[in-house]
């Protein structure tokens, strides 16, 4: 599919290639790594490979553009949502090699995440909803921390749509540092998106939650009967601005605030810079406030939510909301300061602009001037001009208010342009040349268009200029450092929902397909298909790898990646010991252990049945990649202890017997000998 099967084009290419290589060698050209004095035979060799593999010109070009030899580093790193795997994927670009799956909302054994390791267990419990331990997440929108709105490569953020949570990830060790459940919110979709200097991470709700006036929503507590009337009156959405501490990597709800929103289903939220500094934008669907009820004689949610010709783009003055909070114009609800809807509507925090019905996606052009919305049901993107929005608000030019008293702007007053696209336009990204790209889910294309000034100053602003077929059903797209003031161009990745015929069939459940596209030239060029066999990724962000400064080992030895300090439980070789003591009337066996190739010390741990066993593990190695992992048979306990790290596992020795523990990383020739015994004496 999508490949021109032309033998003549291949033959022409092959003859050009061999002629070029021969000529290059004859002229003494040795600049390329392939072109040594042995160029003629090498050229022949390449031609032979191309012939044997029956490749086309476009394939060979694509291979040469994407191949990154071992030891070479990718130019960009893509931080991608892992969808309902609950994790985050780290992928090198242009090689499209999967480098890491970061455990976030779901236990993951390799990283010792959620298997008795105390810091990760604490995270999973803290990030739960107070009803049960949540080990599921549906990650949608990743973000990278910003300085002056530019991605700075220090932190990453990811939202969980299913349970309305956000998490922070350090880009020094690529580990999750915090998970926070958004108060008064059941599901989230809008975000994460950082304010220009990462003071806050913004994220909005998706489906409105039942909400008691003045009390908000409390999981497992709030009950309001689901009726159309109650939905309008007692269900609410939220726009959240969660304060973030760059030093500790933690969110701070006490400095955070939220804005109560009408029960429209809010969608993606973005935070602006430049002319849109201080503003956030999110679109919405279901301004009809339909709740469904097919078996109760009502139209389905899908039908009822698609009646109106327009839904509302939410325009939020978050700096004004911050000011109102400072003035005390909020209600403290379930641990967060909430600006009530009527206050937000009256005091210049919340405005609406009509947007063609049931839109999708919300993105900001590099200049910060344009907000672009995908038409989804209508084959067009709508581009709003932030200057016009601010002007209309300043002059109080409103068409009226919605049923909750929120001022509604006039579409014609704030629209910059509408550009016709293929069917089903969803998400927009931008490059370094003032061009925008939009994913078209139904049309199976990515369309390319020009923005207006100051992003694009050529003579054909707001015009579609190209398209490329996609395989298949593209959701988000991701260009290099898009949704920031300085996209880098070069690459676009289409995050496709369906792969259909692109790979070897592996049963009815097929992987998603990431397609790498070269956007550096005038014509987009498909380079690579990468199957994603884990969850359904939604959005991704790409950053220059030179901006990242990951640690090579934890230093000094005994470092605790949770506190970013030396752990009080760190020990040196020779200080290993076992202590048994009472804590709050319970017996605890506390073990101080070291790991080094190829010994776990102590190698015999004797405890009494019923003891709480707490093992502090210090990997005393300082060698890059010398990770040891510690697992206890039959006990479901696993920790990954990276070089220099001190971490703690904790479990109750509830079953008596003798249990092997061992190092799970093949670390040395004597790795099999890196083991020991846990003896649990019956009580
Ligand atoms: S959504 Cu998934 S394709 Cu969560 Cu950003 Cu549009
Ligand atoms: Cu340490 Cu194997």
XYZ file of C-alpha atoms and ligand atoms in Angstrom:
691
model
C 0.000 0.000 0.000
C 1.222 3.455 -0.808
C 4.356 2.139 -2.510
C 4.933 2.734 -6.180
C 5.931 -0.625 -7.620
C 7.867 0.559 -10.613
C 10.695 -1.581 -11.810
C 11.935 1.083 -14.164
C 12.295 3.576 -11.337
C 14.285 1.030 -9.355
C 16.564 0.202 -12.275
C 17.168 3.866 -12.936
C 17.984 4.425 -9.272
C 20.354 1.463 -9.182
C 22.278 2.628 -12.227
C 22.487 6.151 -10.825
C 23.680 4.775 -7.491
C 26.434 2.602 -8.916
C 27.522 5.295 -11.363
C 27.650 7.807 -8.531
C 29.691 5.568 -6.305
C 32.135 4.722 -9.055
C 32.449 8.364 -10.057
C 32.899 9.387 -6.439
C 35.718 6.924 -6.001
C 37.329 7.908 -9.263
C 37.356 11.542 -8.157
C 39.035 10.492 -4.945
C 35.957 11.433 -2.897
C 36.187 9.782 0.481
C 34.037 12.143 2.529
C 31.245 9.649 3.207
C 31.874 6.782 5.544
C 30.876 4.298 2.886
C 33.065 5.748 0.206
C 36.556 4.501 0.838
C 39.061 3.645 -1.880
C 37.136 0.362 -2.121
C 34.097 2.299 -3.364
C 33.460 0.480 -6.648
C 33.002 -2.978 -5.080
C 31.081 -1.454 -2.156
C 28.780 0.317 -4.577
C 28.224 -2.974 -6.335
C 27.535 -4.623 -3.027
C 24.863 -2.046 -2.168
C 23.250 -2.467 -5.557
C 23.202 -6.224 -5.046
C 21.483 -5.905 -1.674
C 18.892 -3.580 -3.139
C 18.264 -6.009 -6.003
C 18.133 -9.092 -3.809
C 15.680 -7.474 -1.429
C 13.625 -6.043 -4.312
C 13.668 -2.583 -2.755
C 12.387 0.580 -4.408
C 14.204 3.883 -4.554
C 11.996 5.278 -1.777
C 12.819 2.324 0.466
C 16.558 2.668 0.072
C 16.348 6.429 0.658
C 14.233 5.873 3.744
C 16.644 3.262 5.096
C 19.625 5.575 4.646
C 17.751 8.465 6.283
C 16.749 6.501 9.365
C 19.541 4.045 10.041
C 21.483 5.033 13.138
C 24.483 2.768 13.664
C 24.993 1.249 17.100
C 26.955 3.687 19.255
C 25.564 6.690 17.369
C 22.898 8.636 19.156
C 19.490 9.630 17.864
C 18.962 13.327 17.271
C 15.577 13.417 18.993
C 13.884 11.601 21.801
C 10.169 11.005 21.686
C 8.317 10.838 24.996
C 5.149 9.025 24.058
C 2.077 8.055 25.970
C 1.724 4.302 26.338
C -2.066 4.484 26.293
C -3.823 1.977 28.503
C -0.584 0.204 29.334
C -0.464 3.039 31.886
C 3.178 3.671 31.007
C 5.297 6.099 28.996
C 7.440 5.108 26.015
C 10.829 6.591 25.193
C 11.762 6.253 21.532
C 14.830 7.417 19.594
C 14.192 9.383 16.398
C 14.944 8.867 13.517
C 15.948 5.279 14.333
C 12.521 4.582 15.917
C 14.151 2.350 18.470
C 12.271 1.787 21.703
C 14.697 2.762 24.460
C 12.580 2.464 27.544
C 9.103 1.886 28.908
C 8.768 4.060 31.989
C 6.524 2.586 34.670
C 3.987 5.204 35.766
C 0.478 4.079 36.665
C 0.939 0.330 36.336
C 3.322 -2.046 38.125
C 6.307 -3.039 36.004
C 8.729 -5.737 37.148
C 11.922 -4.758 35.299
C 12.055 -1.429 37.094
C 10.940 -3.092 40.335
C 7.890 -0.843 40.191
C 5.063 -1.938 42.453
C 6.481 -5.239 43.728
C 7.412 -4.470 47.315
C 9.782 -1.612 46.526
C 8.696 0.920 49.142
C 9.083 4.128 47.124
C 7.092 2.787 44.185
C 4.411 1.221 46.399
C 4.034 4.586 48.148
C 3.608 6.290 44.783
C 0.937 3.864 43.600
C -0.970 4.176 46.874
C -0.632 7.940 47.053
C -1.840 8.237 43.463
C -4.921 6.122 44.097
C -8.384 7.432 44.836
C -8.939 6.414 48.447
C -11.284 3.610 47.430
C -8.831 1.035 46.119
C -5.285 0.638 44.909
C -5.376 1.712 41.271
C -2.996 -0.250 39.063
C -4.529 0.880 35.784
C -4.009 4.069 33.877
C -4.862 5.355 30.415
C -2.075 7.725 29.501
C -2.881 10.292 26.821
C -0.929 13.520 26.804
C 2.731 13.795 27.764
C 4.443 17.114 28.358
C 8.016 18.251 28.924
C 8.927 20.933 31.461
C 9.445 24.412 30.056
C 11.638 27.452 30.613
C 10.340 30.540 28.791
C 7.882 28.187 27.110
C 10.726 26.179 25.512
C 11.147 22.516 26.421
C 14.049 22.319 28.856
C 14.399 18.543 29.150
C 14.318 18.356 32.948
C 10.925 16.809 33.686
C 8.151 15.038 31.868
C 4.478 14.841 32.777
C 1.705 12.490 31.759
C -2.011 12.389 32.394
C -4.214 9.381 33.193
C -7.552 9.858 31.470
C -9.235 6.943 33.246
C -8.753 8.117 36.823
C -7.962 11.836 36.460
C -4.357 11.743 37.606
C -1.109 13.298 36.518
C 2.403 12.054 37.116
C 5.829 13.646 37.021
C 8.868 11.885 35.606
C 12.450 13.000 36.121
C 14.414 13.123 32.876
C 17.616 12.624 34.912
C 16.764 8.997 35.686
C 13.568 8.551 33.642
C 11.651 7.443 36.715
C 8.248 8.470 37.994
C 8.502 10.802 40.973
C 4.954 11.738 41.816
C 1.369 10.844 41.031
C -1.493 13.059 42.058
C -5.212 12.453 41.809
C -6.999 15.598 40.649
C -9.538 16.610 43.280
C -13.208 16.853 42.280
C -12.464 15.188 38.975
C -13.191 11.655 37.786
C -11.618 11.501 34.344
C -9.177 13.875 32.711
C -8.226 14.594 29.150
C -6.941 18.100 28.881
C -3.275 17.859 29.485
C -0.762 17.767 30.870
C 0.485 21.118 29.618
C 3.004 23.206 31.536
C 2.777 26.961 31.999
C 5.735 28.796 30.391
C 8.035 28.283 33.370
C 6.407 25.111 34.681
C 4.897 26.884 37.676
C 1.802 24.775 37.041
C 0.873 21.761 35.013
C -2.564 22.331 33.509
C -4.992 19.503 32.942
C -8.720 19.485 32.471
C -11.457 16.971 33.077
C -13.078 14.943 30.334
C -16.425 13.549 31.476
C -18.122 15.709 34.084
C -18.345 14.282 37.600
C -21.283 14.386 40.029
C -20.670 17.396 42.189
C -22.342 18.706 45.310
C -22.517 22.501 45.420
C -19.755 23.756 47.677
C -18.489 20.241 48.291
C -17.405 19.005 44.878
C -16.797 15.386 43.983
C -15.387 12.769 46.293
C -14.759 9.301 44.813
C -16.905 6.680 46.505
C -18.839 9.336 48.478
C -20.639 11.657 46.085
C -23.872 10.272 44.702
C -26.249 12.233 42.536
C -28.891 10.412 40.570
C -28.127 10.493 36.873
C -30.954 12.405 35.217
C -30.855 15.061 32.519
C -31.881 17.736 34.982
C -29.319 16.694 37.572
C -26.647 16.466 34.919
C -27.133 20.097 34.007
C -27.377 21.249 37.604
C -25.073 19.007 39.584
C -22.378 17.628 37.291
C -19.222 19.624 36.686
C -15.919 19.653 34.868
C -12.672 21.217 36.054
C -9.660 23.053 34.689
C -6.742 22.360 37.004
C -3.500 24.203 37.544
C -1.367 21.913 39.645
C 1.685 23.574 41.215
C 4.955 21.790 40.518
C 8.194 21.948 42.462
C 11.110 21.569 40.087
C 13.551 20.663 42.841
C 11.659 17.747 44.337
C 9.643 16.776 41.293
C 6.493 16.823 43.420
C 3.112 18.401 42.836
C 1.782 20.608 45.601
C -1.999 20.708 45.905
C -1.835 23.387 48.611
C -0.501 25.881 46.033
C -2.721 24.593 43.216
C -6.122 25.769 42.073
C -8.939 24.626 39.865
C -11.757 26.302 37.998
C -15.231 24.803 38.100
C -16.532 24.259 34.557
C -19.945 23.487 33.086
C -20.667 19.805 32.461
C -19.668 20.002 28.803
C -17.162 17.296 28.015
C -13.911 19.187 28.013
C -11.137 18.039 25.741
C -7.494 18.829 25.252
C -6.098 21.853 27.071
C -3.100 23.915 26.056
C -1.386 26.805 27.803
C -0.068 29.711 25.764
C 3.013 31.911 25.608
C 3.871 35.167 23.842
C 0.574 36.860 22.911
C -1.314 34.035 24.632
C 0.764 34.140 27.813
C -1.560 33.828 30.805
C -4.242 32.096 28.750
C -5.247 28.487 28.375
C -7.527 26.957 25.761
C -9.561 23.795 25.720
C -12.324 22.658 23.449
C -15.422 20.754 24.359
C -18.066 18.428 23.036
C -21.604 17.715 24.188
C -22.695 21.261 24.921
C -26.092 19.600 24.356
C -25.635 18.078 27.847
C -26.995 14.792 26.592
C -26.482 11.791 28.848
C -27.589 8.963 26.552
C -30.087 6.281 27.591
C -30.654 4.051 24.554
C -32.568 1.451 26.574
C -34.628 4.184 28.203
C -35.976 5.424 24.882
C -33.445 8.257 24.452
C -30.939 8.860 21.661
C -27.497 7.377 22.250
C -24.826 9.628 23.707
C -23.182 9.810 20.298
C -26.350 11.020 18.574
C -27.495 13.363 21.315
C -24.082 14.955 21.662
C -23.877 15.831 17.977
C -26.983 17.995 17.581
C -25.697 21.524 17.961
C -23.830 23.139 15.107
C -21.347 24.665 17.525
C -19.645 23.622 20.728
C -17.513 25.901 22.877
C -13.818 26.624 22.808
C -13.025 27.377 26.457
C -10.817 30.425 26.860
C -9.318 30.611 30.328
C -7.437 33.526 31.821
C -5.444 31.435 34.301
C -3.449 34.370 35.630
C -6.719 36.096 36.515
C -7.854 32.903 38.274
C -4.577 32.836 40.218
C -5.250 36.432 41.254
C -8.784 35.596 42.410
C -7.388 32.764 44.510
C -4.950 35.211 46.101
C -7.922 37.445 46.902
C -9.685 34.543 48.585
C -12.419 34.175 45.971
C -12.407 30.404 46.069
C -13.979 27.481 47.875
C -11.627 24.942 49.415
C -12.911 21.535 48.328
C -11.254 18.189 48.856
C -7.792 19.648 49.199
C -7.814 22.235 46.419
C -8.870 25.845 46.008
C -11.699 25.893 43.491
C -12.867 29.050 41.737
C -16.650 28.593 41.457
C -18.194 28.670 37.993
C -20.254 31.826 38.613
C -17.159 33.655 39.890
C -15.114 32.493 36.893
C -17.888 33.659 34.542
C -18.295 37.067 36.198
C -14.709 37.903 37.026
C -13.044 37.494 33.646
C -11.621 33.987 34.039
C -13.777 32.002 31.635
C -15.019 32.823 28.125
C -16.398 30.739 25.302
C -16.003 30.997 21.551
C -18.162 28.903 19.245
C -16.324 26.113 17.467
C -17.740 23.882 14.729
C -19.477 20.974 16.400
C -17.766 18.104 18.185
C -14.185 19.260 17.579
C -10.993 17.498 18.586
C -7.529 18.651 19.537
C -6.312 22.078 20.534
C -2.869 23.347 19.642
C -0.944 26.622 19.634
C 1.204 27.915 16.787
C 4.886 28.638 17.494
C 4.318 32.405 17.754
C 1.629 31.813 20.387
C -0.789 33.778 18.216
C -3.002 31.043 16.753
C -5.065 28.338 18.419
C -5.919 25.530 16.039
C -8.830 23.137 16.464
C -9.524 20.007 14.420
C -13.022 19.823 12.936
C -13.367 16.044 13.443
C -16.867 15.814 11.933
C -16.255 18.747 9.596
C -13.359 18.514 7.094
C -11.639 21.727 8.193
C -9.375 23.112 10.858
C -10.481 26.280 12.586
C -7.795 28.777 13.461
C -8.473 31.371 16.155
C -6.490 34.568 16.463
C -5.492 35.208 20.077
C -5.111 38.937 19.392
C -8.715 39.060 18.176
C -9.869 37.064 21.203
C -8.126 39.446 23.608
C -9.448 42.434 21.709
C -13.050 41.211 21.815
C -12.782 40.482 25.526
C -11.187 43.848 26.253
C -14.048 45.582 24.431
C -16.693 43.314 25.959
C -17.951 42.315 22.526
C -20.053 39.283 23.419
C -22.936 37.590 21.640
C -24.439 36.753 25.018
C -23.844 34.105 27.640
C -24.335 30.372 27.857
C -26.827 28.843 30.318
C -24.264 29.149 33.137
C -23.626 32.838 32.527
C -20.290 32.418 30.760
C -19.710 35.180 28.159
C -19.722 33.856 24.595
C -17.674 35.597 21.902
C -18.766 35.883 18.268
C -17.182 33.312 15.972
C -16.572 35.900 13.249
C -14.855 38.188 15.763
C -12.182 35.702 16.776
C -11.685 33.449 13.775
C -8.474 33.868 11.774
C -9.227 31.265 9.124
C -10.704 27.902 8.332
C -8.748 25.578 6.115
C -10.392 22.746 4.263
C -8.720 19.400 4.914
C -9.235 15.697 4.291
C -11.975 14.023 6.325
C -11.775 13.767 10.095
C -9.128 16.338 11.065
C -8.002 15.855 14.681
C -4.663 17.157 15.935
C -2.304 19.862 14.705
C 1.468 20.251 14.963
C 3.885 22.777 13.524
C 7.340 23.054 11.987
C 10.097 25.672 11.791
C 8.824 27.138 8.504
C 5.422 28.404 9.605
C 3.662 25.307 8.384
C 1.010 23.347 10.224
C 0.146 19.662 9.952
C -3.136 18.020 10.768
C -3.975 14.367 11.238
C -7.043 13.295 9.298
C -8.464 10.177 10.904
C -11.076 9.295 8.296
C -9.194 10.468 5.224
C -6.066 8.573 6.334
C -3.789 11.486 5.563
C -1.614 14.040 7.241
C -2.339 17.386 5.602
C 0.135 20.232 5.477
C -0.888 23.898 5.451
C 0.517 27.355 5.964
C -0.201 29.496 9.005
C -0.514 33.270 8.883
C 1.877 35.971 10.060
C 4.018 36.097 12.137
C 4.404 32.305 11.873
C 4.257 32.290 8.092
C 4.981 35.379 6.049
C 4.789 33.959 2.521
C 2.179 34.951 -0.016
C -0.251 32.072 0.579
C -1.259 32.129 4.252
C -3.792 29.674 5.651
C -3.654 27.390 2.630
C -3.428 23.640 2.370
C -0.224 22.805 0.516
C 0.177 19.049 0.720
C -0.890 15.705 2.060
C 0.568 12.253 2.590
C -1.300 8.936 2.962
C -1.192 7.341 6.399
C -1.610 3.704 7.426
C -4.120 3.881 9.105
C -6.511 5.938 11.226
C -4.109 8.526 12.529
C -4.849 10.067 15.941
C -2.231 12.484 17.153
C 0.816 13.549 15.198
C 4.062 14.748 16.721
C 6.647 17.063 15.214
C 9.941 18.023 16.839
C 9.370 20.410 19.743
C 5.973 21.449 18.454
C 3.584 23.338 20.698
C 6.514 25.485 21.781
C 7.986 28.719 20.380
C 10.676 26.908 18.364
C 9.751 23.686 16.594
C 12.750 22.112 14.913
C 11.063 20.744 11.756
C 12.665 17.685 10.153
C 10.401 14.893 11.397
C 6.751 14.183 11.962
C 5.467 11.002 13.536
C 1.922 9.855 12.889
C 0.532 7.901 15.821
C -1.814 5.540 14.025
C -4.532 3.498 15.658
C -4.695 0.756 13.067
C -1.848 -1.068 11.339
C -3.986 -3.575 9.336
C -1.519 -4.868 6.720
C 1.736 -3.179 7.691
C 3.335 -5.960 9.731
C 3.343 -9.725 10.183
C -0.067 -10.656 11.600
C 0.109 -11.472 15.282
C -3.523 -12.371 15.876
C -6.651 -10.238 15.889
C -5.168 -7.764 18.378
C -2.746 -5.821 16.213
C -0.110 -3.313 17.237
C -0.545 0.413 16.678
C 1.671 1.955 14.014
C 4.004 4.932 14.454
C 4.941 6.277 11.032
C 8.012 8.465 10.746
C 7.722 11.137 8.052
C 10.404 13.438 6.714
C 9.013 16.994 6.592
C 12.256 18.808 5.815
C 11.551 19.209 2.114
C 8.690 20.526 0.032
C 7.064 17.131 -0.116
C 6.453 14.903 2.884
C 8.186 11.534 2.638
C 7.354 8.354 4.557
C 10.441 6.830 6.175
C 9.527 4.145 8.648
C 6.750 2.110 10.289
C 7.220 1.187 13.945
C 4.810 -1.263 15.571
C 3.759 -0.463 19.136
C 2.771 -3.659 20.875
C 1.711 -2.110 24.157
C -1.480 -0.160 24.752
C -2.712 2.587 22.446
C -0.501 5.648 22.520
C -2.204 9.003 22.069
C 0.095 11.994 22.106
C 3.886 12.316 22.140
C 6.442 15.098 22.471
C 9.804 15.140 20.737
C 12.834 16.934 22.127
C 16.422 17.400 20.969
C 18.514 14.797 22.804
C 21.230 17.401 23.379
C 18.857 19.106 25.838
C 18.779 16.069 28.104
C 21.276 15.471 30.874
C 20.535 12.006 32.215
C 22.571 10.605 35.059
C 24.891 7.740 34.159
C 24.951 6.255 37.680
C 23.494 7.433 40.961
C 26.126 9.390 42.810
C 27.331 9.404 45.524
C 26.812 5.743 46.345
C 23.753 5.389 48.561
C 21.704 7.922 46.574
C 17.967 7.673 47.037
C 16.175 8.617 43.799
C 13.022 9.368 45.750
C 14.485 12.144 47.905
C 17.416 13.082 45.634
C 19.648 12.747 48.708
C 21.863 10.068 50.224
C 19.580 7.560 51.892
C 19.813 7.229 55.687
C 19.779 3.485 55.014
C 22.783 3.511 52.692
C 25.730 1.438 53.881
C 29.229 0.665 52.732
C 30.605 -2.794 52.050
C 31.368 -4.358 55.424
C 28.492 -2.621 57.242
C 25.867 -5.234 56.351
C 23.689 -6.338 59.286
C 20.337 -7.743 60.390
C 18.379 -6.177 63.263
C 15.169 -7.406 64.864
C 13.114 -4.942 66.825
C 9.590 -3.946 67.748
C 7.803 -1.105 66.028
C 4.346 -0.133 67.348
C 4.038 -3.566 68.924
C 4.965 -5.403 65.707
C 8.148 -7.360 65.058
C 10.298 -6.025 62.276
C 13.387 -7.629 60.832
C 15.437 -4.891 59.244
C 18.229 -5.877 56.904
C 21.004 -3.643 55.597
C 22.354 -5.307 52.466
C 24.845 -4.569 49.711
C 24.903 -5.711 46.123
C 28.077 -6.006 44.102
C 29.148 -8.375 41.345
C 28.530 -11.202 42.362
C 27.375 -11.167 45.967
C 24.298 -10.230 47.907
C 25.343 -9.633 51.518
C 23.865 -10.978 53.736
C 23.173 -14.163 51.798
C 21.191 -15.793 54.594
C 18.353 -13.845 56.193
C 16.523 -15.604 59.025
C 13.214 -14.145 60.174
C 10.219 -15.263 62.215
C 6.875 -15.891 60.511
C 4.703 -12.806 60.770
C 7.651 -10.416 60.875
C 7.596 -7.349 58.692
C 10.768 -7.755 56.647
C 12.419 -4.561 55.496
C 15.499 -4.906 53.337
C 17.578 -1.828 52.485
C 19.553 -2.620 49.361
C 22.595 -0.588 48.367
C 24.175 -1.272 45.005
C 27.736 -0.178 45.824
C 28.807 -0.301 42.174
C 29.893 2.865 40.384
C 30.087 1.296 36.931
C 27.604 2.455 34.294
C 24.942 -0.181 33.579
C 25.976 -2.433 36.525
C 22.398 -2.833 37.729
C 21.421 -5.627 40.094
C 17.869 -6.663 40.740
C 16.639 -8.365 43.885
C 13.731 -10.809 43.827
C 12.333 -13.211 46.437
C 10.831 -16.467 45.230
C 7.141 -17.089 46.008
C 6.827 -13.661 47.654
C 6.128 -11.450 44.616
C 8.956 -9.124 45.615
C 11.222 -7.404 43.093
C 13.480 -4.353 43.204
C 15.780 -2.925 40.576
C 18.854 -1.424 42.178
C 20.825 0.705 39.766
C 24.515 1.458 40.322
C 24.899 3.737 43.349
C 21.265 3.427 44.417
C 19.843 2.584 47.814
C 16.295 1.335 47.830
C 14.090 -0.562 50.250
C 11.756 -3.524 49.820
C 9.199 -4.396 52.430
C 6.910 -7.389 52.858
C 5.295 -9.485 55.576
C 6.881 -12.914 56.006
C 3.444 -14.491 56.196
C 4.407 -17.960 54.942
C 7.049 -20.106 56.631
C 9.701 -22.014 54.724
C 12.990 -21.453 52.996
C 12.848 -19.165 49.977
C 15.549 -18.332 47.535
C 16.340 -14.754 46.649
C 18.613 -13.832 43.799
C 19.861 -11.141 41.471
C 17.665 -11.016 38.384
C 19.987 -9.025 36.110
C 22.660 -11.152 34.412
C 25.461 -9.014 35.783
C 28.622 -11.133 35.706
C 29.937 -14.624 34.987
C 29.042 -15.508 38.575
C 25.565 -13.978 38.299
C 23.948 -17.356 39.036
C 25.866 -17.425 42.296
C 24.516 -13.988 43.253
C 21.790 -15.454 45.440
C 20.842 -16.309 49.015
C 18.168 -17.663 51.328
C 15.300 -16.226 53.249
C 14.415 -18.569 56.070
C 11.018 -17.935 57.620
C 10.805 -19.869 60.864
C 7.238 -21.002 61.684
C 5.803 -19.305 64.702
S -6.920 12.195 22.232
Cu -6.315 10.188 21.630
S -6.290 10.616 19.417
Cu -6.621 11.679 24.249
Cu -5.438 13.629 22.520
Cu -7.000 12.595 20.080
Cu 23.764 -9.010 40.027
Cu 23.160 -10.716 38.599
